[in-house]
Amino acid sequence: MQHTMKNLTIIVAALFIASCGQAPKDKRAELEQLKKERTEISARIASLEAELGGDQSGTEVKEVAVTELSEAPFQSYLEVQGKVDAEENVQVTPEMPGSVTAVYVKVGQNVSRGQVLAQLDDKVLRQNIAQLQTQLDLAATVFNRQKNLWEQKIGTEVQFLTAKTQKESLEKQLAVLNSQAAMYKVKAPISGSVDEMELKIGQAVSPGMPSGIRIVNANNLKVKAQVADSYAGRVSQGDEVHVSLPDVPDSISTRVSFASRVIDPVSRSFNVEVKLPSKKSYRPNMLAVLKIVDYESRNAIAIPVNSIQKSETSEYVFVAENGKAKRVNITTGKISDGRAEVLTGLKAGDKLITTGLQDLNEGDRIKI
């Protein structure tokens, strides 16, 4: 037993000596292996850092979207609603009373200024004209004969002057009757198209009463709108205005052609007008929306309103800087079309964070 223990001790001692003899070689191999693994781990870490947007600390990285700011023109608008109207939109009325004997036009027909639209009964007047014409013919004959005699020194001067006066008097009376006869014709006061024709043969009409005929010049249209008196200092003739016609649909940019200087005491508003170009699709009484430019800056920094945060004392936004969110206090001016002009706090080139703002704080790591 003692011999066995002795042999075992010798074997263990031999193994210990052998292991001690091999240790330097094993440690060098182990060191080389660790260095190799370190290189692989470092490469893996760099790859993960690139995928996570440079996150080395293990903190949460928030995904955001940014917009690089630049200076651009900015406008704010005063928006009002109006309607299309014709510069020349006329309800035709007769000049003389009477019943309609003929109608010469129909709805939609183009007419010229002075064109006869309808005829009123002028039978009695025409009879008077015919009778007077007969008298004038006789007076003209007598005058011509008396003139020939007077030139031959036959007769008296009184006879010659009497014949001349009679003829000229009848001519003037006939001219008056012919003028009256012309008033029995209902004529177009403007050029345009017949937009309404309700006149019927046999219908009685009289001056000052609508005849049922409307003529519209659709080549000369405008938009009329009313603006509250509180904006009187912001709207004037010549201001830029954007007109949209949702019924067409169409939109144009033009200028305010008229801005009333008188405030209506009842509605507390004033009238503005904007002339429209000639287009077949434009029609009177169409709805129109006017966006009158009341403020303009040629080199402004404008940002979306929904990117602006508010605290108890100020407004602020977040910008992206060196992979982190930075809070910037700002002051804003006019707001238009969902955008606000920034007066202080931001400059061209700043990268404004526009989405991903939920729970975003100063210094948070971000991924764009």
Tab-separated table of N, CA and C in Angstrom, residues 41 73-74 78 80 88 117 141 168 183 197 201 257 262 280 309 322:
chain	number	residue	atom	x	y	z
A	41	ILE	N	-13.940	40.455	-32.514
A	41	ILE	CA	-14.972	41.128	-31.706
A	41	ILE	C	-15.020	42.627	-32.030
A	73	PRO	N	-38.938	82.562	-50.114
A	73	PRO	CA	-40.041	83.518	-49.946
A	73	PRO	C	-41.158	82.932	-49.086
A	74	PHE	N	-41.736	83.770	-48.250
A	74	PHE	CA	-42.832	83.356	-47.373
A	74	PHE	C	-43.948	84.384	-47.460
A	78	LEU	N	-54.868	86.463	-46.292
A	78	LEU	CA	-56.193	86.695	-45.738
A	78	LEU	C	-57.167	86.005	-46.683
A	80	VAL	N	-60.860	84.982	-47.984
A	80	VAL	CA	-62.273	85.356	-47.981
A	80	VAL	C	-62.971	84.642	-49.128
A	88	GLU	N	-70.550	93.446	-67.098
A	88	GLU	CA	-71.737	93.819	-67.860
A	88	GLU	C	-72.756	92.692	-67.761
A	117	LEU	N	-84.086	93.088	-80.155
A	117	LEU	CA	-84.402	91.817	-79.508
A	117	LEU	C	-85.875	91.471	-79.631
A	141	THR	N	-93.550	119.177	-102.328
A	141	THR	CA	-93.891	119.526	-103.715
A	141	THR	C	-94.210	121.014	-103.847
A	168	GLU	N	-90.321	122.234	-93.525
A	168	GLU	CA	-89.365	121.960	-92.456
A	168	GLU	C	-90.081	121.547	-91.165
A	183	MET	N	-88.298	103.604	-80.249
A	183	MET	CA	-88.388	103.241	-78.835
A	183	MET	C	-89.319	102.060	-78.606
A	197	MET	N	-84.427	84.685	-71.364
A	197	MET	CA	-85.421	85.193	-72.299
A	197	MET	C	-86.787	84.646	-71.896
A	201	ILE	N	-94.843	86.655	-76.893
A	201	ILE	CA	-95.684	87.472	-77.776
A	201	ILE	C	-97.041	87.702	-77.105
A	257	SER	N	-58.134	94.509	-57.995
A	257	SER	CA	-58.405	95.613	-58.912
A	257	SER	C	-59.165	96.750	-58.250
A	262	VAL	N	-64.924	102.651	-48.232
A	262	VAL	CA	-66.094	102.910	-47.394
A	262	VAL	C	-66.505	101.614	-46.695
A	280	LYS	N	-64.102	80.375	-71.172
A	280	LYS	CA	-65.451	79.854	-71.360
A	280	LYS	C	-65.969	79.136	-70.126
A	309	GLN	N	-42.798	72.844	-30.650
A	309	GLN	CA	-43.230	72.443	-29.322
A	309	GLN	C	-43.391	73.698	-28.453
A	322	ASN	N	-24.761	66.205	-34.602
A	322	ASN	CA	-23.800	65.175	-34.173
A	322	ASN	C	-24.502	63.920	-33.667
